[in-house]
Structures are given as structure tokens and as C-alpha cells.
């Protein structure tokens, strides 16, 4: 059956690759990588004494941007850090597709950034993404997601950060993510309630891709739109697992065809091979097919 996440109309964000802004070799690889979106990180992936170099690399990158339609996001340091002001100035200067706020705790973190962007005439296309990686972010997930509306719709995306969450909660690493599931689902629910994209956490495994693939399957089943990645080896798996399967596409086509048949156009519930299919499934099917078209449009070779 078509899943709820297929209703979400946002652009494809199946694979969201993160890399340290201080690593020019990794940055140089980007044009050859098939990630749907890219995060240039100034926060945890960058050593204290490399932050300025990271900002310089980001300036260089945007001055010669060759990404076409791909979203490029910059993760800044948090408001309490000495790097925050310089990072914010950089955001206004290079105007990425979004600024990713680390260690969000409450809705005010979103509102403060939204005010800063508005006061400095940042274009509406400059969005806000939020890392959901503190215990307070999970407790306040609903009001953080709601702040997206209050802030004029600038908040676009919630990204779970399980490394920080494990650190702050004491939950032990476990391939099944058993005790983290309530936190993950809380973020999915908050995102869905306010029309945001939800991105599953990184998996730290990039040589043995078995545990990573298992997390992709689980994340998709939970309703996530995509996964944050740390290594190019993870891109193909995320693109595959967060794309509707051939079976789902065929089922959606069947539903659309059935509702388009004479006599069914105004029906709210019909019988397809012994299953009740409602108009809401028809709407889901249309959205799924629209998403597939979007994915196919952005695909070079997968
Ligand atoms: C994890 C790594 C440090 C591993 O790096 P390395 O040992 O160099 O890997 P490889 O030898 O396999 O690399 C092969 C080439 O691929 C390039 N590369 C590696 N990673 C990336 C990448 N992410 N994007 C683009 N290109 C990449 C290398 O440069 C090699 O090329 P070359 O130099 O020409 O030989 C490394 O993968 C890495 O730094 N990953 C990203 C780390 C990161 O961004 N961390 C922050 C995100 S995690 C997070 O946010 C957690 C969250 O906050 C939470 O709390 O959970
Ligand atoms: Mg983190």
C-alpha cells in the first residue's frame, strides 16, 4: 500500500551528504556525486582551528557553484559558540539553499534565525533546517516544527542527530535502534504535522554497508524522506531505499487508473481486487507518482 510519507510533496531529499567544509578534496568530489542534497559542515566535522578555513572554502565553493538544481546547505556552529557570528555573516554572503542549525533546543532557536534572515533581507529561498539532536529538541519537537509556520514558513526540514542524542541520553548503540525509536517517531510526527521534510540520522558505518542498509529500510518504514550521510559509499543505498519501489509505483498507477474510470471519478471508495481503496489513497498515489517524476528528472545515472 502507498505509505503516508509518499504524500509529502517536497523535492527529493533521499540522500543528504555531509562533509567537513575544511576538506577541499571532499568538496572537489561533489560534482561527481549523485546525492540529492549536500551539507557543508562548519560544526562538529571541523576542528576549532579550521573554522575560518572552512568558511573560506565555502566562499570559494559558492563563487563557482556547479551544482545545478541540487540543494546545498551550510551547517553552522550553535549560537553559544564563538564562531556563530562569523558563520551567520557567511550565510548572508553566500546564500545557500538552507542554513542548518545544530543542537536546536526550542522554537526560539528557529524564530531567532528567521528574524535574523528577515532583518537582513535574506531571500525567501534561503530556508532553515534544524538538527533534532538534543533531549530538549525531542521533547519540544511539536513546537519547533510549528515555529516553521510562525517564521513565515522558512523552516523546511528536520534532521535527526543520533550521535548527539545517544551522548546526551545514555542510550547505547544498538543496530536495531530499539530505544531510539520513540525519539525518531516523535520527529517524524512533528514534521508531518507541519508539512516538513524529515531526514533520518547518519549511520557511522561506511565500509560494511549492511547496518547502513538496514537503517535505510527501517527509516523508510518509519516515514522518513531520506537519510543524512557521511560518505559517498552510502549515496546509492539511500537513493534506492528512499525511492518508491517498482511495486509501489505499479500499485499507484493502478489506483490512479481505477479512479479515472467512468463511474469512479466521483466515488470515495472503490474495490480493487478485493481491497477497499479510498479517495485518500488516490491522492497519495498521485503524490507518489509526482515524486517519482521529480526523482527521475534529477537523476543522471543511478
Ligand atoms: C568518515 C570520514 C572521516 C572518512 O574519511 P576517509 O578515511 O578519508 O574515507 P575514504 O578514504 O573512504 O574517502 C575516500 C574519498 O572520498 C572522499 N570523501 C570521504 N567522505 C566524503 C564526504 N562525506 N563527501 C565527499 N567526499 C568524501 C575522501 O576525501 C576521499 O577522497 P580523496 O581524499 O580524494 O582520496 C569522511 O568520510 C568524512 O569526513 N565524512 C563526513 C564527516 C562529517 O561530515 N561529519 C558531520 C556529519 S555527522 C553528524 O552530523 C552527526 C550528527 O550531528 C549527530 O549528532 O548524530
Ligand atoms: Mg550532532
Tab-separated table of N, CA and C in Angstrom, residues 99-250:
chain	number	residue	atom	x	y	z
A	99	UNK	N	20.185	27.108	5.833
A	99	UNK	CA	21.140	27.078	6.935
A	99	UNK	C	20.656	25.999	7.894
A	100	UNK	N	21.560	25.092	8.259
A	100	UNK	CA	21.202	24.001	9.173
A	100	UNK	C	21.665	24.384	10.577
A	101	UNK	N	20.699	24.491	11.490
A	101	UNK	CA	21.008	24.873	12.867
A	101	UNK	C	21.306	23.621	13.686
A	102	UNK	N	22.470	23.562	14.328
A	102	UNK	CA	22.790	22.382	15.140
A	102	UNK	C	22.165	22.518	16.522
A	103	UNK	N	21.991	21.396	17.171
A	103	UNK	CA	21.629	21.365	18.606
A	103	UNK	C	20.480	22.306	18.969
A	104	UNK	N	19.462	22.295	18.118
A	104	UNK	CA	18.256	23.084	18.409
A	104	UNK	C	17.641	22.558	19.697
A	105	UNK	N	17.136	23.482	20.513
A	105	UNK	CA	16.528	23.076	21.790
A	105	UNK	C	15.059	23.474	21.887
A	106	UNK	N	14.723	24.596	21.263
A	106	UNK	CA	13.366	25.128	21.421
A	106	UNK	C	13.000	25.965	20.209
A	107	UNK	N	11.712	26.306	20.125
A	107	UNK	CA	11.211	27.035	18.959
A	107	UNK	C	11.916	28.380	18.768
A	108	UNK	N	12.362	28.997	19.884
A	108	UNK	CA	13.030	30.294	19.754
A	108	UNK	C	14.302	30.203	18.911
A	109	UNK	N	14.933	29.041	18.916
A	109	UNK	CA	16.143	28.888	18.076
A	109	UNK	C	15.791	29.095	16.606
A	110	UNK	N	14.610	28.618	16.230
A	110	UNK	CA	14.160	28.773	14.839
A	110	UNK	C	13.739	30.230	14.608
A	111	UNK	N	12.973	30.748	15.558
A	111	UNK	CA	12.444	32.108	15.376
A	111	UNK	C	13.575	33.131	15.335
A	112	UNK	N	14.610	32.936	16.168
A	112	UNK	CA	15.738	33.886	16.178
A	112	UNK	C	16.425	33.904	14.807
A	113	UNK	N	16.647	32.720	14.228
A	113	UNK	CA	17.300	32.683	12.910
A	113	UNK	C	16.380	33.273	11.847
A	114	UNK	N	15.083	32.977	11.955
A	114	UNK	CA	14.146	33.523	10.965
A	114	UNK	C	14.155	35.053	11.033
A	115	UNK	N	14.188	35.622	12.250
A	115	UNK	CA	14.223	37.089	12.386
A	115	UNK	C	15.518	37.638	11.801
A	116	UNK	N	16.624	36.971	12.113
A	116	UNK	CA	17.919	37.435	11.606
A	116	UNK	C	17.916	37.480	10.068
A	117	UNK	N	17.376	36.433	9.465
A	117	UNK	CA	17.350	36.383	7.995
A	117	UNK	C	16.434	37.469	7.436
A	118	UNK	N	15.278	37.631	8.081
A	118	UNK	CA	14.326	38.640	7.586
A	118	UNK	C	14.902	40.047	7.749
A	119	UNK	N	15.497	40.310	8.919
A	119	UNK	CA	16.058	41.655	9.170
A	119	UNK	C	17.173	41.994	8.188
A	120	UNK	N	17.830	40.973	7.694
A	120	UNK	CA	18.949	41.210	6.769
A	120	UNK	C	18.579	40.946	5.314
A	121	UNK	N	17.260	40.973	5.066
A	121	UNK	CA	16.749	40.859	3.688
A	121	UNK	C	17.222	39.613	2.955
A	122	UNK	N	17.393	38.524	3.697
A	122	UNK	CA	17.742	37.271	3.011
A	122	UNK	C	16.545	36.839	2.172
A	123	UNK	N	16.784	36.298	0.993
A	123	UNK	CA	15.652	35.902	0.143
A	123	UNK	C	14.856	34.763	0.788
A	124	UNK	N	13.579	34.692	0.423
A	124	UNK	CA	12.700	33.632	0.949
A	124	UNK	C	13.215	32.247	0.613
A	125	UNK	N	13.990	32.176	-0.483
A	125	UNK	CA	14.520	30.873	-0.906
A	125	UNK	C	15.586	30.353	0.060
A	126	UNK	N	16.080	31.217	0.939
A	126	UNK	CA	17.060	30.761	1.937
A	126	UNK	C	16.280	30.175	3.116
A	127	UNK	N	16.286	28.843	3.224
A	127	UNK	CA	15.447	28.142	4.185
A	127	UNK	C	16.194	27.833	5.479
A	128	UNK	N	15.462	27.343	6.462
A	128	UNK	CA	16.080	26.892	7.718
A	128	UNK	C	15.849	25.386	7.856
A	129	UNK	N	16.902	24.660	8.196
A	129	UNK	CA	16.800	23.254	8.568
A	129	UNK	C	17.235	23.153	10.039
A	130	UNK	N	16.697	22.172	10.743
A	130	UNK	CA	17.002	22.060	12.179
A	130	UNK	C	17.516	20.670	12.526
A	131	UNK	N	18.648	20.613	13.238
A	131	UNK	CA	19.137	19.331	13.765
A	131	UNK	C	18.352	19.011	15.032
A	132	UNK	N	17.741	17.840	15.035
A	132	UNK	CA	16.995	17.368	16.208
A	132	UNK	C	17.901	16.362	16.907
A	133	UNK	N	18.700	16.864	17.842
A	133	UNK	CA	19.744	16.004	18.399
A	133	UNK	C	19.995	16.280	19.877
A	134	UNK	N	19.119	17.065	20.501
A	134	UNK	CA	19.216	17.268	21.948
A	134	UNK	C	17.944	16.705	22.591
A	135	UNK	N	18.026	16.290	23.847
A	135	UNK	CA	16.810	15.815	24.519
A	135	UNK	C	15.699	16.868	24.468
A	136	UNK	N	16.058	18.144	24.617
A	136	UNK	CA	15.012	19.178	24.565
A	136	UNK	C	14.357	19.262	23.186
A	137	UNK	N	15.138	19.047	22.138
A	137	UNK	CA	14.541	19.091	20.787
A	137	UNK	C	13.482	18.008	20.643
A	138	UNK	N	13.743	16.838	21.202
A	138	UNK	CA	12.754	15.745	21.080
A	138	UNK	C	11.521	16.084	21.927
A	139	UNK	N	11.765	16.596	23.128
A	139	UNK	CA	10.614	16.975	23.964
A	139	UNK	C	9.792	18.088	23.318
A	140	UNK	N	10.473	19.009	22.636
A	140	UNK	CA	9.789	20.183	22.062
A	140	UNK	C	9.533	20.041	20.556
A	141	UNK	N	9.581	18.822	20.050
A	141	UNK	CA	9.534	18.638	18.582
A	141	UNK	C	8.319	19.339	17.958
A	142	UNK	N	7.163	19.208	18.576
A	142	UNK	CA	5.953	19.800	18.002
A	142	UNK	C	6.059	21.313	17.904
A	143	UNK	N	6.512	21.954	18.980
A	143	UNK	CA	6.549	23.425	18.940
A	143	UNK	C	7.689	23.921	18.044
A	144	UNK	N	8.749	23.142	17.919
A	144	UNK	CA	9.829	23.525	16.985
A	144	UNK	C	9.298	23.460	15.543
A	145	UNK	N	8.603	22.383	15.220
A	145	UNK	CA	8.066	22.243	13.855
A	145	UNK	C	7.019	23.325	13.586
A	146	UNK	N	6.242	23.635	14.605
A	146	UNK	CA	5.206	24.669	14.446
A	146	UNK	C	5.843	26.037	14.197
A	147	UNK	N	7.035	26.246	14.765
A	147	UNK	CA	7.716	27.526	14.569
A	147	UNK	C	7.987	27.776	13.092
A	148	UNK	N	8.019	26.687	12.323
A	148	UNK	CA	8.199	26.839	10.872
A	148	UNK	C	7.094	27.687	10.285
A	149	UNK	N	5.884	27.509	10.803
A	149	UNK	CA	4.762	28.315	10.293
A	149	UNK	C	4.886	29.745	10.777
A	150	UNK	N	5.179	29.888	12.090
A	150	UNK	CA	5.282	31.222	12.679
A	150	UNK	C	6.373	32.029	11.982
A	151	UNK	N	7.433	31.329	11.579
A	151	UNK	CA	8.559	32.058	10.973
A	151	UNK	C	8.337	32.245	9.478
A	152	UNK	N	7.086	32.330	9.082
A	152	UNK	CA	6.785	32.607	7.678
A	152	UNK	C	7.119	31.439	6.783
A	153	UNK	N	7.135	30.237	7.352
A	153	UNK	CA	7.342	29.056	6.522
A	153	UNK	C	8.791	28.823	6.141
A	154	UNK	N	9.749	29.502	6.793
A	154	UNK	CA	11.151	29.298	6.389
A	154	UNK	C	11.695	27.934	6.802
A	155	UNK	N	11.155	27.373	7.891
A	155	UNK	CA	11.650	26.061	8.322
A	155	UNK	C	11.154	24.999	7.348
A	156	UNK	N	12.088	24.199	6.870
A	156	UNK	CA	11.793	23.273	5.781
A	156	UNK	C	11.990	21.824	6.169
A	157	UNK	N	12.875	21.584	7.123
A	157	UNK	CA	13.377	20.220	7.253
A	157	UNK	C	13.905	19.953	8.662
A	158	UNK	N	13.568	18.785	9.209
A	158	UNK	CA	14.106	18.333	10.496
A	158	UNK	C	15.067	17.177	10.230
A	159	UNK	N	16.256	17.248	10.814
A	159	UNK	CA	17.268	16.207	10.604
A	159	UNK	C	17.627	15.614	11.966
A	160	UNK	N	17.462	14.316	12.124
A	160	UNK	CA	17.775	13.698	13.418
A	160	UNK	C	19.284	13.478	13.546
A	161	UNK	N	19.825	13.751	14.725
A	161	UNK	CA	21.247	13.507	15.000
A	161	UNK	C	21.384	12.546	16.164
A	162	UNK	N	21.537	11.264	15.834
A	162	UNK	CA	21.534	10.270	16.913
A	162	UNK	C	22.864	10.189	17.654
A	163	UNK	N	23.953	10.638	17.045
A	163	UNK	CA	25.207	10.597	17.798
A	163	UNK	C	25.108	11.506	19.022
A	164	UNK	N	24.629	12.724	18.815
A	164	UNK	CA	24.474	13.623	19.959
A	164	UNK	C	23.384	13.132	20.915
A	165	UNK	N	22.308	12.607	20.348
A	165	UNK	CA	21.221	12.137	21.225
A	165	UNK	C	21.675	10.979	22.114
A	166	UNK	N	22.459	10.064	21.515
A	166	UNK	CA	22.971	8.953	22.336
A	166	UNK	C	23.869	9.504	23.442
A	167	UNK	N	24.706	10.474	23.053
A	167	UNK	CA	25.625	11.047	24.040
A	167	UNK	C	24.841	11.674	25.205
A	168	UNK	N	23.789	12.414	24.879
A	168	UNK	CA	23.073	13.175	25.919
A	168	UNK	C	22.050	12.356	26.693
A	169	UNK	N	21.652	11.201	26.130
A	169	UNK	CA	20.626	10.417	26.822
A	169	UNK	C	21.186	9.153	27.465
A	170	UNK	N	22.363	8.728	27.008
A	170	UNK	CA	22.919	7.483	27.546
A	170	UNK	C	22.399	6.231	26.866
A	171	UNK	N	21.540	6.397	25.844
A	171	UNK	CA	21.080	5.209	25.106
A	171	UNK	C	22.287	4.590	24.387
A	172	UNK	N	22.441	3.286	24.549
A	172	UNK	CA	23.619	2.622	23.980
A	172	UNK	C	23.424	2.332	22.497
A	173	UNK	N	24.517	2.339	21.716
A	173	UNK	CA	24.403	1.972	20.303
A	173	UNK	C	23.831	0.558	20.179
A	174	UNK	N	22.939	0.370	19.208
A	174	UNK	CA	22.264	-0.918	19.012
A	174	UNK	C	21.787	-0.913	17.565
A	175	UNK	N	22.157	-1.924	16.776
A	175	UNK	CA	21.818	-1.902	15.345
A	175	UNK	C	20.323	-1.727	15.086
A	176	UNK	N	19.478	-2.216	15.990
A	176	UNK	CA	18.029	-2.112	15.766
A	176	UNK	C	17.484	-0.740	16.200
A	177	UNK	N	18.285	0.036	16.874
A	177	UNK	CA	17.920	1.372	17.371
A	177	UNK	C	16.671	1.318	18.277
A	178	UNK	N	16.550	0.213	18.992
A	178	UNK	CA	15.327	-0.093	19.748
A	178	UNK	C	14.861	1.064	20.636
A	179	UNK	N	15.748	1.550	21.479
A	179	UNK	CA	15.311	2.561	22.460
A	179	UNK	C	15.314	3.975	21.878
A	180	UNK	N	15.764	4.091	20.630
A	180	UNK	CA	15.743	5.408	19.974
A	180	UNK	C	14.484	5.592	19.129
A	181	UNK	N	13.770	4.509	18.906
A	181	UNK	CA	12.596	4.584	18.019
A	181	UNK	C	11.576	5.635	18.484
A	182	UNK	N	11.284	5.728	19.784
A	182	UNK	CA	10.324	6.777	20.188
A	182	UNK	C	10.792	8.184	19.799
A	183	UNK	N	12.105	8.423	19.902
A	183	UNK	CA	12.621	9.760	19.539
A	183	UNK	C	12.479	9.980	18.027
A	184	UNK	N	12.833	8.945	17.267
A	184	UNK	CA	12.755	9.073	15.803
A	184	UNK	C	11.311	9.335	15.370
A	185	UNK	N	10.388	8.571	15.952
A	185	UNK	CA	8.990	8.714	15.546
A	185	UNK	C	8.398	10.057	15.988
A	186	UNK	N	8.896	10.571	17.091
A	186	UNK	CA	8.443	11.891	17.557
A	186	UNK	C	8.788	12.960	16.514
A	187	UNK	N	9.968	12.829	15.929
A	187	UNK	CA	10.394	13.804	14.914
A	187	UNK	C	9.572	13.639	13.635
A	188	UNK	N	9.325	12.387	13.244
A	188	UNK	CA	8.500	12.166	12.040
A	188	UNK	C	7.116	12.791	12.251
A	189	UNK	N	6.543	12.532	13.411
A	189	UNK	CA	5.190	13.033	13.679
A	189	UNK	C	5.153	14.569	13.643
A	190	UNK	N	6.142	15.183	14.299
A	190	UNK	CA	6.178	16.658	14.333
A	190	UNK	C	6.344	17.216	12.925
A	191	UNK	N	7.226	16.603	12.155
A	191	UNK	CA	7.435	17.074	10.781
A	191	UNK	C	6.176	16.952	9.950
A	192	UNK	N	5.523	15.811	10.060
A	192	UNK	CA	4.303	15.593	9.262
A	192	UNK	C	3.185	16.554	9.664
A	193	UNK	N	3.115	16.841	10.973
A	193	UNK	CA	2.033	17.718	11.440
A	193	UNK	C	2.148	19.104	10.808
A	194	UNK	N	3.376	19.510	10.472
A	194	UNK	CA	3.564	20.873	9.962
A	194	UNK	C	4.187	20.895	8.559
A	195	UNK	N	4.070	19.782	7.844
A	195	UNK	CA	4.454	19.768	6.430
A	195	UNK	C	5.938	19.897	6.161
A	196	UNK	N	6.783	19.391	7.073
A	196	UNK	CA	8.234	19.492	6.876
A	196	UNK	C	8.815	18.173	6.377
A	197	UNK	N	9.940	18.259	5.697
A	197	UNK	CA	10.695	17.056	5.351
A	197	UNK	C	11.355	16.524	6.619
A	198	UNK	N	11.454	15.196	6.726
A	198	UNK	CA	12.150	14.606	7.879
A	198	UNK	C	13.260	13.687	7.384
A	199	UNK	N	14.452	13.917	7.916
A	199	UNK	CA	15.635	13.178	7.468
A	199	UNK	C	16.180	12.360	8.634
A	200	UNK	N	16.396	11.076	8.380
A	200	UNK	CA	16.913	10.169	9.402
A	200	UNK	C	18.392	10.466	9.665
A	201	UNK	N	18.845	10.017	10.811
A	201	UNK	CA	20.213	10.272	11.279
A	201	UNK	C	21.276	9.574	10.425
A	202	UNK	N	22.507	10.028	10.575
A	202	UNK	CA	23.629	9.320	9.939
A	202	UNK	C	23.798	7.939	10.558
A	203	UNK	N	24.296	7.015	9.735
A	203	UNK	CA	24.844	5.754	10.240
A	203	UNK	C	26.351	5.921	10.135
A	204	UNK	N	27.071	5.577	11.189
A	204	UNK	CA	28.516	5.808	11.177
A	204	UNK	C	29.278	4.759	10.369
A	205	UNK	N	28.552	3.726	9.907
A	205	UNK	CA	29.209	2.630	9.160
A	205	UNK	C	29.254	2.971	7.670
A	206	UNK	N	30.467	3.033	7.102
A	206	UNK	CA	30.526	3.321	5.668
A	206	UNK	C	31.392	2.332	4.888
A	207	UNK	N	32.001	1.368	5.577
A	207	UNK	CA	32.704	0.300	4.848
A	207	UNK	C	31.794	-0.928	4.748
A	208	UNK	N	31.344	-1.431	5.885
A	208	UNK	CA	30.355	-2.509	5.885
A	208	UNK	C	28.986	-1.839	5.796
A	209	UNK	N	28.368	-1.941	4.606
A	209	UNK	CA	27.127	-1.186	4.391
A	209	UNK	C	25.872	-1.928	4.880
A	210	UNK	N	26.062	-3.145	5.413
A	210	UNK	CA	24.909	-3.904	5.918
A	210	UNK	C	24.101	-3.135	6.964
A	211	UNK	N	24.733	-2.674	8.037
A	211	UNK	CA	23.984	-1.937	9.070
A	211	UNK	C	23.359	-0.643	8.522
A	212	UNK	N	24.064	-0.010	7.606
A	212	UNK	CA	23.527	1.219	6.994
A	212	UNK	C	22.248	0.914	6.199
A	213	UNK	N	22.305	-0.153	5.385
A	213	UNK	CA	21.128	-0.505	4.555
A	213	UNK	C	19.951	-0.867	5.454
A	214	UNK	N	20.235	-1.566	6.550
A	214	UNK	CA	19.147	-1.931	7.479
A	214	UNK	C	18.499	-0.665	8.041
A	215	UNK	N	19.320	0.333	8.353
A	215	UNK	CA	18.755	1.597	8.864
A	215	UNK	C	17.939	2.323	7.792
A	216	UNK	N	18.399	2.229	6.538
A	216	UNK	CA	17.617	2.866	5.456
A	216	UNK	C	16.227	2.241	5.378
A	217	UNK	N	16.186	0.913	5.389
A	217	UNK	CA	14.892	0.216	5.309
A	217	UNK	C	14.008	0.612	6.485
A	218	UNK	N	14.617	0.652	7.668
A	218	UNK	CA	13.852	0.994	8.861
A	218	UNK	C	13.376	2.450	8.801
A	219	UNK	N	14.271	3.334	8.373
A	219	UNK	CA	13.913	4.762	8.297
A	219	UNK	C	12.783	5.003	7.307
A	220	UNK	N	12.835	4.325	6.190
A	220	UNK	CA	11.760	4.470	5.197
A	220	UNK	C	10.441	3.984	5.771
A	221	UNK	N	10.504	2.828	6.466
A	221	UNK	CA	9.277	2.270	7.054
A	221	UNK	C	8.720	3.216	8.121
A	222	UNK	N	9.588	3.954	8.790
A	222	UNK	CA	9.134	4.900	9.816
A	222	UNK	C	8.489	6.146	9.219
A	223	UNK	N	8.755	6.385	7.935
A	223	UNK	CA	8.166	7.558	7.290
A	223	UNK	C	9.165	8.649	6.943
A	224	UNK	N	10.466	8.408	7.201
A	224	UNK	CA	11.452	9.432	6.835
A	224	UNK	C	11.528	9.599	5.318
A	225	UNK	N	11.900	10.807	4.895
A	225	UNK	CA	12.032	11.108	3.463
A	225	UNK	C	13.406	10.736	2.926
A	226	UNK	N	14.395	10.684	3.815
A	226	UNK	CA	15.754	10.407	3.357
A	226	UNK	C	16.666	10.250	4.554
A	227	UNK	N	17.979	10.173	4.248
A	227	UNK	CA	18.938	9.925	5.323
A	227	UNK	C	20.124	10.871	5.181
A	228	UNK	N	20.606	11.337	6.325
A	228	UNK	CA	21.842	12.118	6.322
A	228	UNK	C	23.001	11.127	6.185
A	229	UNK	N	23.967	11.464	5.342
A	229	UNK	CA	25.059	10.535	5.029
A	229	UNK	C	26.402	11.164	5.366
A	230	UNK	N	27.387	10.293	5.589
A	230	UNK	CA	28.722	10.819	5.897
A	230	UNK	C	29.764	10.422	4.866
A	231	UNK	N	29.396	9.557	3.922
A	231	UNK	CA	30.428	9.060	2.989
A	231	UNK	C	29.782	8.767	1.634
A	232	UNK	N	30.534	9.017	0.537
A	232	UNK	CA	29.976	8.759	-0.797
A	232	UNK	C	29.482	7.321	-0.967
A	233	UNK	N	30.078	6.364	-0.250
A	233	UNK	CA	29.664	4.955	-0.408
A	233	UNK	C	28.217	4.734	0.026
A	234	UNK	N	27.655	5.673	0.764
A	234	UNK	CA	26.286	5.487	1.262
A	234	UNK	C	25.216	6.068	0.319
A	235	UNK	N	25.643	6.795	-0.708
A	235	UNK	CA	24.659	7.539	-1.526
A	235	UNK	C	23.723	6.602	-2.296
A	236	UNK	N	24.302	5.617	-2.969
A	236	UNK	CA	23.471	4.760	-3.837
A	236	UNK	C	22.398	4.041	-3.017
A	237	UNK	N	22.772	3.541	-1.834
A	237	UNK	CA	21.813	2.819	-0.987
A	237	UNK	C	20.669	3.721	-0.555
A	238	UNK	N	20.999	4.936	-0.155
A	238	UNK	CA	19.935	5.861	0.283
A	238	UNK	C	19.024	6.202	-0.899
A	239	UNK	N	19.619	6.473	-2.048
A	239	UNK	CA	18.792	6.809	-3.223
A	239	UNK	C	17.843	5.663	-3.575
A	240	UNK	N	18.343	4.460	-3.434
A	240	UNK	CA	17.495	3.313	-3.772
A	240	UNK	C	16.405	3.092	-2.719
A	241	UNK	N	16.777	3.107	-1.452
A	241	UNK	CA	15.806	2.752	-0.408
A	241	UNK	C	14.744	3.823	-0.186
A	242	UNK	N	15.078	5.075	-0.450
A	242	UNK	CA	14.094	6.142	-0.223
A	242	UNK	C	13.356	6.541	-1.508
A	243	UNK	N	13.561	5.733	-2.551
A	243	UNK	CA	12.777	5.916	-3.773
A	243	UNK	C	11.630	4.915	-3.729
A	244	UNK	N	10.409	5.308	-4.142
A	244	UNK	CA	9.328	4.317	-4.180
A	244	UNK	C	9.748	3.113	-5.018
A	245	UNK	N	9.402	1.917	-4.550
A	245	UNK	CA	9.801	0.702	-5.266
A	245	UNK	C	8.942	0.531	-6.520
A	246	UNK	N	9.380	-0.376	-7.414
A	246	UNK	CA	8.604	-0.639	-8.637
A	246	UNK	C	7.194	-1.116	-8.279
A	247	UNK	N	7.124	-1.927	-7.203
A	247	UNK	CA	5.805	-2.442	-6.792
A	247	UNK	C	4.890	-1.288	-6.343
A	248	UNK	N	5.444	-0.356	-5.585
A	248	UNK	CA	4.640	0.791	-5.123
A	248	UNK	C	4.199	1.668	-6.298
A	249	UNK	N	5.097	1.811	-7.267
A	249	UNK	CA	4.752	2.642	-8.434
A	249	UNK	C	3.626	1.975	-9.222
A	250	UNK	N	3.757	0.653	-9.421
A	250	UNK	CA	2.721	-0.068	-10.178
A	250	UNK	C	1.375	0.036	-9.451
